[in-house]
Short mmCIF file of C-alpha atoms in Angstrom, two decimals:
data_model
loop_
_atom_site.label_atom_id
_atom_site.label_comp_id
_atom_site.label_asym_id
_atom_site.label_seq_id
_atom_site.Cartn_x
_atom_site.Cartn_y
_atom_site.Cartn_z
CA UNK Z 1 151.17 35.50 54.50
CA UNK Z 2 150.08 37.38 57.25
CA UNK Z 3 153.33 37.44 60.04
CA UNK Z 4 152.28 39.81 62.44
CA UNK Z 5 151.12 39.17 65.90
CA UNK Z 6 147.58 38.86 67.29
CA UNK Z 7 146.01 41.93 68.84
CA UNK Z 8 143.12 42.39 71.45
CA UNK Z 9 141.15 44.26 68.29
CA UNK Z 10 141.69 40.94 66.21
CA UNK Z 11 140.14 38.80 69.25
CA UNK Z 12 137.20 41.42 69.62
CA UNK Z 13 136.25 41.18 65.70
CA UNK Z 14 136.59 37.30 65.08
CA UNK Z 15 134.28 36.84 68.61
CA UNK Z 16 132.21 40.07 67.24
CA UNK Z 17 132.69 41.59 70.81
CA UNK Z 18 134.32 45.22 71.61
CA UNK Z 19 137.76 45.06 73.16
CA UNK Z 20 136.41 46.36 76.48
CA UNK Z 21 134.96 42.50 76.63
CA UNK Z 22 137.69 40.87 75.46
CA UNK Z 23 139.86 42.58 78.64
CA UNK Z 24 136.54 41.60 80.88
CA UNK Z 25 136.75 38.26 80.39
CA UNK Z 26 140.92 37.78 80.74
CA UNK Z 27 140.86 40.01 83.47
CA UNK Z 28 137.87 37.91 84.94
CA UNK Z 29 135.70 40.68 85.34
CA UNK Z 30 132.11 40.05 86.36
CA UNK Z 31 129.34 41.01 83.66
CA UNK Z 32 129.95 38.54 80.70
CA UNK Z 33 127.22 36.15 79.73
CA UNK Z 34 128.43 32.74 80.03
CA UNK Z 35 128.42 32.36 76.20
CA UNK Z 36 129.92 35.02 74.85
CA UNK Z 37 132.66 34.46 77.53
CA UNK Z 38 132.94 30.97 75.51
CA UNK Z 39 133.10 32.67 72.16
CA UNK Z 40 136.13 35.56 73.40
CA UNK Z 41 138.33 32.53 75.29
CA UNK Z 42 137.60 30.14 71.48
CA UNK Z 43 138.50 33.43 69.20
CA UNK Z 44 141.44 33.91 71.63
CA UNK Z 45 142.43 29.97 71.44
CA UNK Z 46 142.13 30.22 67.61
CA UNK Z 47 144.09 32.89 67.28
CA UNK Z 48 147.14 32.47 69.33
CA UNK Z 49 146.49 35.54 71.46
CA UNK Z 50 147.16 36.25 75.28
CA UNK Z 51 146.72 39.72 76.99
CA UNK Z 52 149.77 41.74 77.55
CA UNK Z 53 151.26 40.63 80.98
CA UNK Z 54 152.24 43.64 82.16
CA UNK Z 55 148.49 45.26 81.59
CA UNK Z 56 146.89 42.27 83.54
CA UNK Z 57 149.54 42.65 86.12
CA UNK Z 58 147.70 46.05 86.66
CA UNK Z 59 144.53 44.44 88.30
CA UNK Z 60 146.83 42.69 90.55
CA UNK Z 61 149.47 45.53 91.73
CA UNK Z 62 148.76 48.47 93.08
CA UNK Z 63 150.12 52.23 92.63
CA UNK Z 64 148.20 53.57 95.42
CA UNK Z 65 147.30 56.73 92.63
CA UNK Z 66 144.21 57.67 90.08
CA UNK Z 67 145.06 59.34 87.08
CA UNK Z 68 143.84 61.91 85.29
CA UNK Z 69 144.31 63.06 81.77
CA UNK Z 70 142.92 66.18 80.44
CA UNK Z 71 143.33 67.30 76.93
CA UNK Z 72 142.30 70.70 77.05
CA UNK Z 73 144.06 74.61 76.12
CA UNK Z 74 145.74 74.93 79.21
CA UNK Z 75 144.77 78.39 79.44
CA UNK Z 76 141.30 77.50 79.57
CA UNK Z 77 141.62 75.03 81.74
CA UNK Z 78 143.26 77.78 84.24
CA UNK Z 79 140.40 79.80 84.34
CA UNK Z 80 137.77 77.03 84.46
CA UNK Z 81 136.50 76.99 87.69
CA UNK Z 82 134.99 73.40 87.26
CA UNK Z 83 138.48 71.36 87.33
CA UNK Z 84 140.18 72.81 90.71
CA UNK Z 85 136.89 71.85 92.30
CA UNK Z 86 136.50 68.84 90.98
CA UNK Z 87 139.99 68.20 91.90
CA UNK Z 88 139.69 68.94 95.34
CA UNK Z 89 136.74 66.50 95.42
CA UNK Z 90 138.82 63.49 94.39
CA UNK Z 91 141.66 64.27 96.85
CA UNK Z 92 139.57 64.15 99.62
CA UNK Z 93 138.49 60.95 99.00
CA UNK Z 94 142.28 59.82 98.53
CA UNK Z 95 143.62 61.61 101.52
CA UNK Z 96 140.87 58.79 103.54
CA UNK Z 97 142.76 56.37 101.76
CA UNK Z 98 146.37 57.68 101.51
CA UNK Z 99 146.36 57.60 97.93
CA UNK Z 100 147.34 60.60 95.34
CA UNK Z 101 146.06 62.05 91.78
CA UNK Z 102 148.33 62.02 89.00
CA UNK Z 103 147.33 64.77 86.86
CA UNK Z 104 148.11 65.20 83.12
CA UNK Z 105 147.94 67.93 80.85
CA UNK Z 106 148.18 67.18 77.42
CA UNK Z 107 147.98 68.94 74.15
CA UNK Z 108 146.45 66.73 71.59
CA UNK Z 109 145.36 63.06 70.76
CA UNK Z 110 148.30 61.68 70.11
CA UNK Z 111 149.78 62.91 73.65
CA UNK Z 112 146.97 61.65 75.25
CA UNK Z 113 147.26 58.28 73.91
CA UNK Z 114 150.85 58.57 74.90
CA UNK Z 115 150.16 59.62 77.85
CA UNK Z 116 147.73 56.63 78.91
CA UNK Z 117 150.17 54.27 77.62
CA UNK Z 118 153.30 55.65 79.69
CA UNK Z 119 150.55 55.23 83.05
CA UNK Z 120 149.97 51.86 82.21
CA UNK Z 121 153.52 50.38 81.06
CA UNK Z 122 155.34 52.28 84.13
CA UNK Z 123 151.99 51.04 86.63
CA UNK Z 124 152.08 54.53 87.76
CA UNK Z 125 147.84 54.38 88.53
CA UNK Z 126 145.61 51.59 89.57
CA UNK Z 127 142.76 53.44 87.13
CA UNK Z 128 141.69 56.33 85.44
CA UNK Z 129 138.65 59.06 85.91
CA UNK Z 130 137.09 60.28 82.07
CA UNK Z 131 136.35 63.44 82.05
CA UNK Z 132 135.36 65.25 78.84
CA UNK Z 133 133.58 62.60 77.36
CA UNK Z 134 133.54 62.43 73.57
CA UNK Z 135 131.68 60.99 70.50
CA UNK Z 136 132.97 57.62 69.85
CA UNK Z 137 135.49 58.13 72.56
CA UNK Z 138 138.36 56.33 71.40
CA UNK Z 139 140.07 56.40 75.30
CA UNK Z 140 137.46 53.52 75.90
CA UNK Z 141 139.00 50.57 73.65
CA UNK Z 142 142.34 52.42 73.97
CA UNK Z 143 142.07 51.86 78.33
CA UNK Z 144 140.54 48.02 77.29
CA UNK Z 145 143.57 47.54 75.37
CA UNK Z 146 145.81 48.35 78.49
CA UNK Z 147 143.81 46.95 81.02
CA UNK Z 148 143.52 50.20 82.48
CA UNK Z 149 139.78 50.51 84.65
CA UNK Z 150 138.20 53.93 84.81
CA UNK Z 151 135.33 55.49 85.86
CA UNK Z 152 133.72 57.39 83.36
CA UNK Z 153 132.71 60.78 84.45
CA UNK Z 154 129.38 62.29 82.84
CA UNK Z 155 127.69 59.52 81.05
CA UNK Z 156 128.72 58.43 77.41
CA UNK Z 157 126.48 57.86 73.88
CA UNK Z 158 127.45 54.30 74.22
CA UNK Z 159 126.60 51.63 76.33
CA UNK Z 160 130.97 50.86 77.78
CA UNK Z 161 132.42 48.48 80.07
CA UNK Z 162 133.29 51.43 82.83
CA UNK Z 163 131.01 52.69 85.63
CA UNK Z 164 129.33 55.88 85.49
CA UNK Z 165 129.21 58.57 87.85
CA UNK Z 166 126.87 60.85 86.41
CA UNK Z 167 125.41 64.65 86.91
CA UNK Z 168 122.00 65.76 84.97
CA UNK Z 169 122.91 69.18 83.34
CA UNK Z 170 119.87 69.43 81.34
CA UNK Z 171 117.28 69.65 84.07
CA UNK Z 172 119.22 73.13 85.00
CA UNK Z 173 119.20 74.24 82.00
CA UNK Z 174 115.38 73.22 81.52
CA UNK Z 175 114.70 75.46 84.60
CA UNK Z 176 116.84 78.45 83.24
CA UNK Z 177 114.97 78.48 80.36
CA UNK Z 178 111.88 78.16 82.10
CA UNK Z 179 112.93 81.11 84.38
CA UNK Z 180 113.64 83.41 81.51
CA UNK Z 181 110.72 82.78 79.71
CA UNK Z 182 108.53 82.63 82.90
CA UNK Z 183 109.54 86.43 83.94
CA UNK Z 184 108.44 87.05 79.74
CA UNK Z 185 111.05 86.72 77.67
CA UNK Z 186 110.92 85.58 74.03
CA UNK Z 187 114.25 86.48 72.60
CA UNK Z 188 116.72 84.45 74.15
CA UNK Z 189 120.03 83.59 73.07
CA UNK Z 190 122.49 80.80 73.67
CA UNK Z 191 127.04 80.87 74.42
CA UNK Z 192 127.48 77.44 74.31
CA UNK Z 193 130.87 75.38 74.83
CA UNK Z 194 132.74 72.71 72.82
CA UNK Z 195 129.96 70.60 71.16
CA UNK Z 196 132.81 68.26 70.37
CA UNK Z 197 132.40 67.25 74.21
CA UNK Z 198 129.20 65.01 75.01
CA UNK Z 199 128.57 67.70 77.91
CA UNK Z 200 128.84 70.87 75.95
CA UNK Z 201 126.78 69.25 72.95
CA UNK Z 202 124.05 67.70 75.70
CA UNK Z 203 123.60 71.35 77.24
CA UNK Z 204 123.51 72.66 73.92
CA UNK Z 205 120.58 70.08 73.01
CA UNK Z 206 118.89 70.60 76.58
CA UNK Z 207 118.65 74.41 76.05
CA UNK Z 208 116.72 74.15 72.53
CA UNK Z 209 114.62 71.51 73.75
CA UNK Z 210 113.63 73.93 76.49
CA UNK Z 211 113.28 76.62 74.31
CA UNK Z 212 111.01 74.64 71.81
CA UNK Z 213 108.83 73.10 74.68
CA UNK Z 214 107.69 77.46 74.83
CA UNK Z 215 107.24 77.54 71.12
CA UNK Z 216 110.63 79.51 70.56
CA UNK Z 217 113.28 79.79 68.80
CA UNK Z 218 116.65 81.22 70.15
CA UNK Z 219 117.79 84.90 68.80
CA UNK Z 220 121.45 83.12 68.34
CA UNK Z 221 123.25 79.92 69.15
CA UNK Z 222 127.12 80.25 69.34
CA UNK Z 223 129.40 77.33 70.20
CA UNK Z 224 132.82 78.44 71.77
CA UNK Z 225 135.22 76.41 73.52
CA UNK Z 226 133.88 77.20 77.27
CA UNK Z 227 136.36 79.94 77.11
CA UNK Z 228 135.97 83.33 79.13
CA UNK Z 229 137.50 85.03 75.85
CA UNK Z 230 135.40 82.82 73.53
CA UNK Z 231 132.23 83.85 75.82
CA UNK Z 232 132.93 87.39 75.48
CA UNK Z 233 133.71 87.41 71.74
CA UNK Z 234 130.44 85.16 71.11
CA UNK Z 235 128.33 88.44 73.36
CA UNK Z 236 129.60 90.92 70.96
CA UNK Z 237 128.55 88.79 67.89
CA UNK Z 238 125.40 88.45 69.26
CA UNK Z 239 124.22 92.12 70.37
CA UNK Z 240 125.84 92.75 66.55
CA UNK Z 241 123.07 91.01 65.06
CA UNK Z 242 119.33 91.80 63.81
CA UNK Z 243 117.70 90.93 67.00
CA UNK Z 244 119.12 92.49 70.14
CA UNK Z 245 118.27 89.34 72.68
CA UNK Z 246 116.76 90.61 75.96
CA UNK Z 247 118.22 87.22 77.80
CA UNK Z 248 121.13 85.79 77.29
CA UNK Z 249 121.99 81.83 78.79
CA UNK Z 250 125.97 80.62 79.19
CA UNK Z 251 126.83 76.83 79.50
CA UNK Z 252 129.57 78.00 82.00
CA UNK Z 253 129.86 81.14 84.29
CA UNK Z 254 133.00 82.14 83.19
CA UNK Z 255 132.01 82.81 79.99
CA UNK Z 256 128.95 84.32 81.47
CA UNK Z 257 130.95 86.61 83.62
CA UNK Z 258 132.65 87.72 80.49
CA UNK Z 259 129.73 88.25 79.09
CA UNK Z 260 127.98 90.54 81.59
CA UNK Z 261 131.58 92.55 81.06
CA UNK Z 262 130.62 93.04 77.55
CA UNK Z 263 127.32 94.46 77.98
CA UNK Z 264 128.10 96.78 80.78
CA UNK Z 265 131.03 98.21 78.47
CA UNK Z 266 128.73 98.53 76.13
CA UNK Z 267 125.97 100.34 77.86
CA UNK Z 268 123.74 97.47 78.02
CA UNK Z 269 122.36 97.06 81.90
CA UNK Z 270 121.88 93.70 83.46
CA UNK Z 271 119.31 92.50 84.15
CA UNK Z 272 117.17 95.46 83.28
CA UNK Z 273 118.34 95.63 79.67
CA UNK Z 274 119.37 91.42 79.03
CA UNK Z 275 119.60 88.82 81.95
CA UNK Z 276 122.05 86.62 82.20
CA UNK Z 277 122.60 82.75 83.41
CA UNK Z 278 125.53 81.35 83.52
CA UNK Z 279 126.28 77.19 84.51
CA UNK Z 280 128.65 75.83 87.34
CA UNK Z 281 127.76 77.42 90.23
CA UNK Z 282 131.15 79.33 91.01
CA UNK Z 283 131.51 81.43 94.11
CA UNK Z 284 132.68 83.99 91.99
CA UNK Z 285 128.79 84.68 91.25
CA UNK Z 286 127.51 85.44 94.10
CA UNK Z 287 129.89 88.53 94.41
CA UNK Z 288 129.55 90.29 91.40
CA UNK Z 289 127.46 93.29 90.80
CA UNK Z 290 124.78 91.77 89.92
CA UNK Z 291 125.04 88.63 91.59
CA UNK Z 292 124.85 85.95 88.90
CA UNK Z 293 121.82 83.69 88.29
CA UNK Z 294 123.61 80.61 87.47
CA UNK Z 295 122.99 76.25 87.45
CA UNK Z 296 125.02 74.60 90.12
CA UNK Z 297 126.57 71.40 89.64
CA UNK Z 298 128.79 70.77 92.73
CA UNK Z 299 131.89 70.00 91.00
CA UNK Z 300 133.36 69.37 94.38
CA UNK Z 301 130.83 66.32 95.35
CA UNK Z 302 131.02 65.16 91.91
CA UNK Z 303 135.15 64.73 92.23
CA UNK Z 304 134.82 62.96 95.40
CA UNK Z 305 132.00 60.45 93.94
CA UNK Z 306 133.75 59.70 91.18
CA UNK Z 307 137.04 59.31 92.80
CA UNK Z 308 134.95 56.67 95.23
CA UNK Z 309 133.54 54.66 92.70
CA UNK Z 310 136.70 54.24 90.91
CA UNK Z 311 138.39 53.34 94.75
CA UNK Z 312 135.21 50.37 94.91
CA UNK Z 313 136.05 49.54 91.31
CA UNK Z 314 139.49 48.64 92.33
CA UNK Z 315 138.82 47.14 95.58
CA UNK Z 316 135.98 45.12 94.70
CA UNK Z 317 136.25 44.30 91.01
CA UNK Z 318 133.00 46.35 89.78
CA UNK Z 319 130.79 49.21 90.54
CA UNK Z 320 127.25 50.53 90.10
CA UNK Z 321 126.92 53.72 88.03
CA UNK Z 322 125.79 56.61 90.46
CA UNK Z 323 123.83 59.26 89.25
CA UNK Z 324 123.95 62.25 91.62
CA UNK Z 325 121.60 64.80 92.23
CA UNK Z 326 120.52 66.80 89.10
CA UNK Z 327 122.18 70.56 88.66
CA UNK Z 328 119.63 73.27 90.07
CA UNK Z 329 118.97 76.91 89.32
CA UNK Z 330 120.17 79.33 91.33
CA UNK Z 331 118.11 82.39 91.19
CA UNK Z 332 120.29 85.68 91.90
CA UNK Z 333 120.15 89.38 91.00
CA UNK Z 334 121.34 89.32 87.06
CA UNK Z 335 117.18 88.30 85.55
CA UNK Z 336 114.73 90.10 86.10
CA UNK Z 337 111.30 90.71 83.41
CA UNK Z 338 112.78 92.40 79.77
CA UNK Z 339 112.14 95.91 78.92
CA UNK Z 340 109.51 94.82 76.55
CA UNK Z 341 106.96 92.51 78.25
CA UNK Z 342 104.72 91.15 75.51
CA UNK Z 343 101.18 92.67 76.87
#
């Protein structure tokens, strides 16, 4: 006989819901049709089960704080531009409000989980901002669980119960690609990031599709983990192999930075011998030597809108998704036309 005691994930199956419902409807959150509202409240009845009271008590009390978890190397996250800015976007938005961030930096799954479940028991945060969306991200039924809302930051491969504040990447890197192969090249390479994140494997996708739309294929495709060390290590791989490429695109600019270090070590001049594109927009860019073509994506606006949709979230019970103005090119000094021009 079966002792144990009902769980949210036993309500969600018998009403054949997902547990982000399930804490909709007992934290009576807008957005449930009427009858599958009946059918969670019924499997709930059936069961014996009622939400946890100190995660409801969330939606009641507040911390005056937004949380942030980031699993991530922390020495990549130290020299990615993207997260300082981004930062500094959702603090201004609190300062307005006198409220803080509560930043975490964890190593693995299991201390994010942790992690998430320490904010919520303690009531340290109102609500959470996702960055680093993943595949069947398994923060959204663990933040349903806890009652925890969030914003999700990027937009996910599922359809989930959190607002989305969202940035096009891939219409940059349509217009990088169309750059390059605009000023002639045909032998174009790709440093891509963690394609275990929706956002590295999106830019990943955007950057063939680009390529393909010109009939090509890329010269190389290596996956890193956005790492300036990763970047540079994936540049030497790449001018090792059978076709030198005369272009080279980064999904961030410090790996692209890295990168143009490689090639001017070894002899290779930019942009005369390979351009180079990086992604982020860093101000870093504009001062190097050459200055470095590059997609910007305004981490700093995209902090502050996500940190204000969470704030109407909270206030108001529910929020529309935003979707924010769609990362441009940046044209700078490091393309120009390859050595080679086809004739």
């Amino acid at each position: 006989m079966d002792t144990r005691r009902p769980t949210i994930a036993d309500v969600a199956k018998r009403a054949g819901v997902s547990k982000g419902l399930v804490s909709f409807v007992f934290n009576d959150k807008p957005g449930v049709a009427a009858p599958t509202r009946v059918r969670i409240l019924a499997a709930a009845e059936e069961l014996g089960w009622q939400p946890d009271p100190v995660a409801r008590s969330l939606s009641t009390q507040r911390a005056a704080a937004l949380g942030l978890v980031v699993r991530r190397d922390p020495t990549v996250l130290a020299a990615d531009p993207f997260f300082p800015a981004f930062m500094a976007g959702v603090e201004t938005a609190l300062t307005e409000r006198r409220q803080v961030l509560v930043l975490s930096l964890v190593p693995d799954a299991a201390a994010e989980t942790a992690t998430y479940r320490s904010l919520a028991a303690h009531r340290r945060v109102d609500g959470v901002l996702l960055t680093d969306l993943r595949h069947d991200d398994d923060r959204f039924p663990l933040l349903a669980e806890l009652g925890l809302p969030a914003v999700c930051v990027g937009r996910p491969d599922v359809a989930g119960a959190f607002p989305v504040v969202n940035l096009d990447d891939a219409a940059g890197l349509r217009s990088a690609v169309d750059h390059l192969v605009g000023l002639g090249h045909r032998r174009i390479a790709y440093v891509g990031g963690d394609v275990g994140m929706l956002h590295g494997r999106r830019r990943r996708k955007s950057f063939l599709e680009a390529l393909a739309r010109h009939g090509l294929d890329p010269v190389g495709v290596v996956d890193t983990d956005f790492s300036a060390a990763a970047g540079a290590r994936a540049v030497v791989e790449l001018l090792a192999g059978a076709v030198l490429p005369t272009a080279l695109v980064f999904a961030s600019d410090p790996m692209a930075v890295a990168g143009l270090a490689v090639l001017q070590r070894q002899g290779v001049q930019v942009p005369r011998d390979c351009s180079v594109t990086g992604f982020d927009g860093m101000d870093l860019g504009r001062h190097l030597h050459p200055a470095l073509t590059t997609v910007e994506a305004d981490p700093l606006a995209w902090g502050r809108a996500a940190a204000t949709v969470l704030l109407r979230l909270l206030d108001d019970g529910r929020a529309d998704d935003l979707e924010l103005p769609s990362a441009a090119l940046v044209l700078r000094s490091s393309t120009a036309p390859p050595p080679d021009p086809p004739g």
